[in-house]
Coordinates of N, CA, C and O in Angstrom, one line a residue:
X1 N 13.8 5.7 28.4 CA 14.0 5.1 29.7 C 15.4 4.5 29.8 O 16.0 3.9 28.9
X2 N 15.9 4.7 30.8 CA 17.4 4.2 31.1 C 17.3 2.7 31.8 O 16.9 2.7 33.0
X3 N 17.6 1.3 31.3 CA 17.8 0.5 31.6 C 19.3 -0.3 31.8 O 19.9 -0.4 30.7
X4 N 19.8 -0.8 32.8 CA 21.0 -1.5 32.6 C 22.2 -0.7 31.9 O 22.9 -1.2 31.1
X5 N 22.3 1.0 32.3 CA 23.0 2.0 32.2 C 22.6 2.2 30.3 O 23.2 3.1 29.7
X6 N 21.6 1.2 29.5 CA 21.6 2.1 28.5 C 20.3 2.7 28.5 O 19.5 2.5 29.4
X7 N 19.8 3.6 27.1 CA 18.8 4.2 26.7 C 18.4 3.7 25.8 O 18.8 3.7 24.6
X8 N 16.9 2.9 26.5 CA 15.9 1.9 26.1 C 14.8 3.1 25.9 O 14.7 4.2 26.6
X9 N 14.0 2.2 24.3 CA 12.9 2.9 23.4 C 11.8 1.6 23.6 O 11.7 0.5 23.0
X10 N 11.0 2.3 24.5 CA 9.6 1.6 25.3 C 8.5 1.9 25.3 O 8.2 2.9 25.9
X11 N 7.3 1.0 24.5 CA 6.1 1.6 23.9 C 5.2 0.7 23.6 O 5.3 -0.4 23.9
X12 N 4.4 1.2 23.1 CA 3.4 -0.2 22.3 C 3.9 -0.6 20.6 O 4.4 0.3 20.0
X13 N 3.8 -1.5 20.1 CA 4.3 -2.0 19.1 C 3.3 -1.4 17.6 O 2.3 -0.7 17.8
X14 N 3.5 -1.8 16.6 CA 2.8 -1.3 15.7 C 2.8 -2.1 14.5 O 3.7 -2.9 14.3
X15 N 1.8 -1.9 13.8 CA 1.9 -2.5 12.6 C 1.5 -4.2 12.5 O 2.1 -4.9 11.7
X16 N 0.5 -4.6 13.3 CA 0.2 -5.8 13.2 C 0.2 -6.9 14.7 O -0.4 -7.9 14.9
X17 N 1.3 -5.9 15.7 CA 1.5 -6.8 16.8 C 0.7 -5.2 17.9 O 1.4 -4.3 18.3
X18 N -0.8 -5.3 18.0 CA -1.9 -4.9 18.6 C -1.6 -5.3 20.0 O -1.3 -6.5 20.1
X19 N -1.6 -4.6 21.1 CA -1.5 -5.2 22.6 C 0.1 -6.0 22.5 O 0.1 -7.2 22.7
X20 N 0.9 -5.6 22.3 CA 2.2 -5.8 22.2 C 3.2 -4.8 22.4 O 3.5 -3.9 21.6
X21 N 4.0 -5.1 23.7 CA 5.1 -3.7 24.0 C 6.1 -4.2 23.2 O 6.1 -5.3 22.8
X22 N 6.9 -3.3 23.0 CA 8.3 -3.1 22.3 C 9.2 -2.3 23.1 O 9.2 -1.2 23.6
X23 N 10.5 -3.4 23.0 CA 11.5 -2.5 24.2 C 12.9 -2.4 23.0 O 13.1 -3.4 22.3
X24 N 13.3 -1.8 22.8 CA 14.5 -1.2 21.3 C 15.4 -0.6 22.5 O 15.0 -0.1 23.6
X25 N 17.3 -1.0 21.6 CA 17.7 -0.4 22.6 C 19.3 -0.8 21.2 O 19.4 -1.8 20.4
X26 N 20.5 0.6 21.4 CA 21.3 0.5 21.0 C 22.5 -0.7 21.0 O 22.7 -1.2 22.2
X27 N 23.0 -1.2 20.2 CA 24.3 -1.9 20.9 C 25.4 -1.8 19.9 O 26.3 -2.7 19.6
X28 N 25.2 -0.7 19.2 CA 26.3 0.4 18.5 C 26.4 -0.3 16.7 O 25.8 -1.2 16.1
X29 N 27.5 0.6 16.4 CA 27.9 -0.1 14.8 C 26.4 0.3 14.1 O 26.1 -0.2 13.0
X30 N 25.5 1.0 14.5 CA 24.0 1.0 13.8 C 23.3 0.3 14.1 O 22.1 0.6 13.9
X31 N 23.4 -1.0 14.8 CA 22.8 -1.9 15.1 C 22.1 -2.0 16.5 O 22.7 -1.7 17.5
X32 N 20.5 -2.6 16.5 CA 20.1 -2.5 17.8 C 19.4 -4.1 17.5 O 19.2 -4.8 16.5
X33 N 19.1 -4.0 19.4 CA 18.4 -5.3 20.1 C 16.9 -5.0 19.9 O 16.4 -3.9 19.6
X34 N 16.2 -6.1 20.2 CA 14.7 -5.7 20.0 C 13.9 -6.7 20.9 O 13.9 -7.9 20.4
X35 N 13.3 -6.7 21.8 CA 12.1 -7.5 22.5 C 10.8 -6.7 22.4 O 10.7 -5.4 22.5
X36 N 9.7 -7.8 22.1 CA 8.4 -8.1 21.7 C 7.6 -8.6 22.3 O 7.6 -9.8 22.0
X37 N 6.5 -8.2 23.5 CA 5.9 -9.1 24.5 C 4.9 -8.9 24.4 O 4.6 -7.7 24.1
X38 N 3.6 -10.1 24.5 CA 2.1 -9.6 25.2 C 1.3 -9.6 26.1 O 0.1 -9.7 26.3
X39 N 3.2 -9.5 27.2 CA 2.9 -9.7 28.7 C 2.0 -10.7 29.0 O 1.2 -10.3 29.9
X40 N 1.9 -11.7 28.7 CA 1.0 -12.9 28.8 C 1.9 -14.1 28.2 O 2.5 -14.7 29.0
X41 N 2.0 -14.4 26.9 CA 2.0 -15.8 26.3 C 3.6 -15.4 26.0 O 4.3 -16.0 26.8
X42 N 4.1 -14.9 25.4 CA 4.6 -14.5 24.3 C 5.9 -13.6 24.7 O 5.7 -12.6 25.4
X43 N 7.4 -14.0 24.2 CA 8.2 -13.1 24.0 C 9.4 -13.6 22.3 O 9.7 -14.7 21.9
X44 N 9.8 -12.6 22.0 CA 9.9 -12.4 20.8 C 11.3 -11.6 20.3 O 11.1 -10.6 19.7
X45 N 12.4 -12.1 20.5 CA 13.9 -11.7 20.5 C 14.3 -11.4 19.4 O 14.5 -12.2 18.5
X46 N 14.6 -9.7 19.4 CA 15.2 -9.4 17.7 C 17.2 -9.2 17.7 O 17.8 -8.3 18.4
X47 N 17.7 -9.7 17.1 CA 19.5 -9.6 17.6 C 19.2 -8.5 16.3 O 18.3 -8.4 15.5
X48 N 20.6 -7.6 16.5 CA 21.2 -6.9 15.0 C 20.0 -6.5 14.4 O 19.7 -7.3 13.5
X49 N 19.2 -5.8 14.5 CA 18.4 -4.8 13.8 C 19.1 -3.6 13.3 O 20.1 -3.1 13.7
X50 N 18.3 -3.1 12.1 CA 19.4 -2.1 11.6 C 18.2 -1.4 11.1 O 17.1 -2.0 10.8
X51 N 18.5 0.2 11.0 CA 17.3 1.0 10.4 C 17.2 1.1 9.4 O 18.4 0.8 8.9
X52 N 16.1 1.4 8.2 CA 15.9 1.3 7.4 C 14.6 2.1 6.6 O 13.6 2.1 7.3
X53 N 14.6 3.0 5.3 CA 13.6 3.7 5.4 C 12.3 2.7 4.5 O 12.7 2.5 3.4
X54 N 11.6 2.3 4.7 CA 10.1 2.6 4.6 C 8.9 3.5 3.9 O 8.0 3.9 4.6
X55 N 9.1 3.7 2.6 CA 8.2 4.3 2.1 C 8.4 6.0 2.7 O 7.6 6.9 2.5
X56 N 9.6 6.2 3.4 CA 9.8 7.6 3.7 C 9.8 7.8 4.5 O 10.1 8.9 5.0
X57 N 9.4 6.4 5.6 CA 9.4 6.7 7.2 C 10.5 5.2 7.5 O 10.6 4.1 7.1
X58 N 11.4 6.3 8.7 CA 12.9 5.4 9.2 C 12.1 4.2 10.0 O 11.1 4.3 10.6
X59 N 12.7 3.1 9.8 CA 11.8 2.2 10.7 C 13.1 1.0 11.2 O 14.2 0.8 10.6
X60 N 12.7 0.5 12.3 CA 13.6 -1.1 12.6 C 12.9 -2.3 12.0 O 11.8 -2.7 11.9
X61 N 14.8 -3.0 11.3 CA 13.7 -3.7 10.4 C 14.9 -4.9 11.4 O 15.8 -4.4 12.0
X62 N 14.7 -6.7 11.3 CA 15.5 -7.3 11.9 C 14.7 -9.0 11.8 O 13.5 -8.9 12.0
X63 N 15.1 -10.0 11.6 CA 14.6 -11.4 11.8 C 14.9 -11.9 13.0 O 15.7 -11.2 13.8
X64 N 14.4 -13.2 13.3 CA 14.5 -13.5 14.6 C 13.8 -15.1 14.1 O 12.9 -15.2 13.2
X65 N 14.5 -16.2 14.8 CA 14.1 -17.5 15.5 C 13.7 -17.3 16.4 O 12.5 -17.5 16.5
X66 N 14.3 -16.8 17.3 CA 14.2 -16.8 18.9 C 12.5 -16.4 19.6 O 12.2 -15.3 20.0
X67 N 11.6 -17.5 19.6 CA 10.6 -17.2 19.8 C 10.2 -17.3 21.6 O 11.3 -17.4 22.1
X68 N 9.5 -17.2 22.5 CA 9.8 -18.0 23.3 C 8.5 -18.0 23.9 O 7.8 -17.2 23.4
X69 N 8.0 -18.9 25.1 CA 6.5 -19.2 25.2 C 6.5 -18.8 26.7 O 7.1 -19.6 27.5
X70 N 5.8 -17.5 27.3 CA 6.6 -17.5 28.6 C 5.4 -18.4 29.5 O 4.5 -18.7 28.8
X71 N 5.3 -18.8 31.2 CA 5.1 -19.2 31.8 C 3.6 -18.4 32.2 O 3.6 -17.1 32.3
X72 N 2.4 -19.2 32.2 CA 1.5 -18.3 32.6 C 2.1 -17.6 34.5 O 3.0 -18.0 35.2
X73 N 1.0 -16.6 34.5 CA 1.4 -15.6 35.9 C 1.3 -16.7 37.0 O 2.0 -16.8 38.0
X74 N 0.0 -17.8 36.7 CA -0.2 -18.2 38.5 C 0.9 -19.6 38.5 O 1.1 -20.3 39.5
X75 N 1.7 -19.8 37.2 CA 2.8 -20.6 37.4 C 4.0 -20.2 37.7 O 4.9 -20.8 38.2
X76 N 4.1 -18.7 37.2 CA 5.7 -17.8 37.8 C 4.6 -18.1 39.6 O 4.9 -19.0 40.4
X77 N 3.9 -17.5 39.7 CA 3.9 -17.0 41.1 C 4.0 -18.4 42.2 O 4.0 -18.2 43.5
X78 N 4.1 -19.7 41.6 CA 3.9 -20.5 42.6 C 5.5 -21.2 42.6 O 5.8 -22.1 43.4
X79 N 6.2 -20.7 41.7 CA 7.5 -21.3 41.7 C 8.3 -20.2 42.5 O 9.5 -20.4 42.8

């Protein structure tokens, strides 16, 4: 998917985060961005991710503080 002129990797997440999209997206040098949501409660900011292989399979591997708690829907909707 092309977002904000780049080419964003958009899906369901895996490996423990069930009912969780994943949005991956380049920002060069090897290195990529990463958000984590469960469209409800929850978003989850990865900076500088870098690939990495995994038992034989390439994977994004990356830490994060950046937690964030979002706003339930009927409080976005009334603001």
């Amino acid at each position: 998917m092309q977002r904000d002129g780049k080419r964003h990797i958009i899906g369901p997440s895996t490996r423990g985060l069930m009912g969780w999209e994943f949005d991956l997206w380049s920002v060069g040098g090897g290195l990529f961005h990463a958000r984590a949501t469960d469209n409800r409660d929850w978003l989850i900011v990865f900076n500088d991710c870098e690939t990495v292989m995994d038992d034989g399979q390439q994977c994004i591997e990356g830490w994060t503080n950046d937690v964030r708690v979002l706003e339930p829907a009927e409080d976005r909707a009334a603001a």
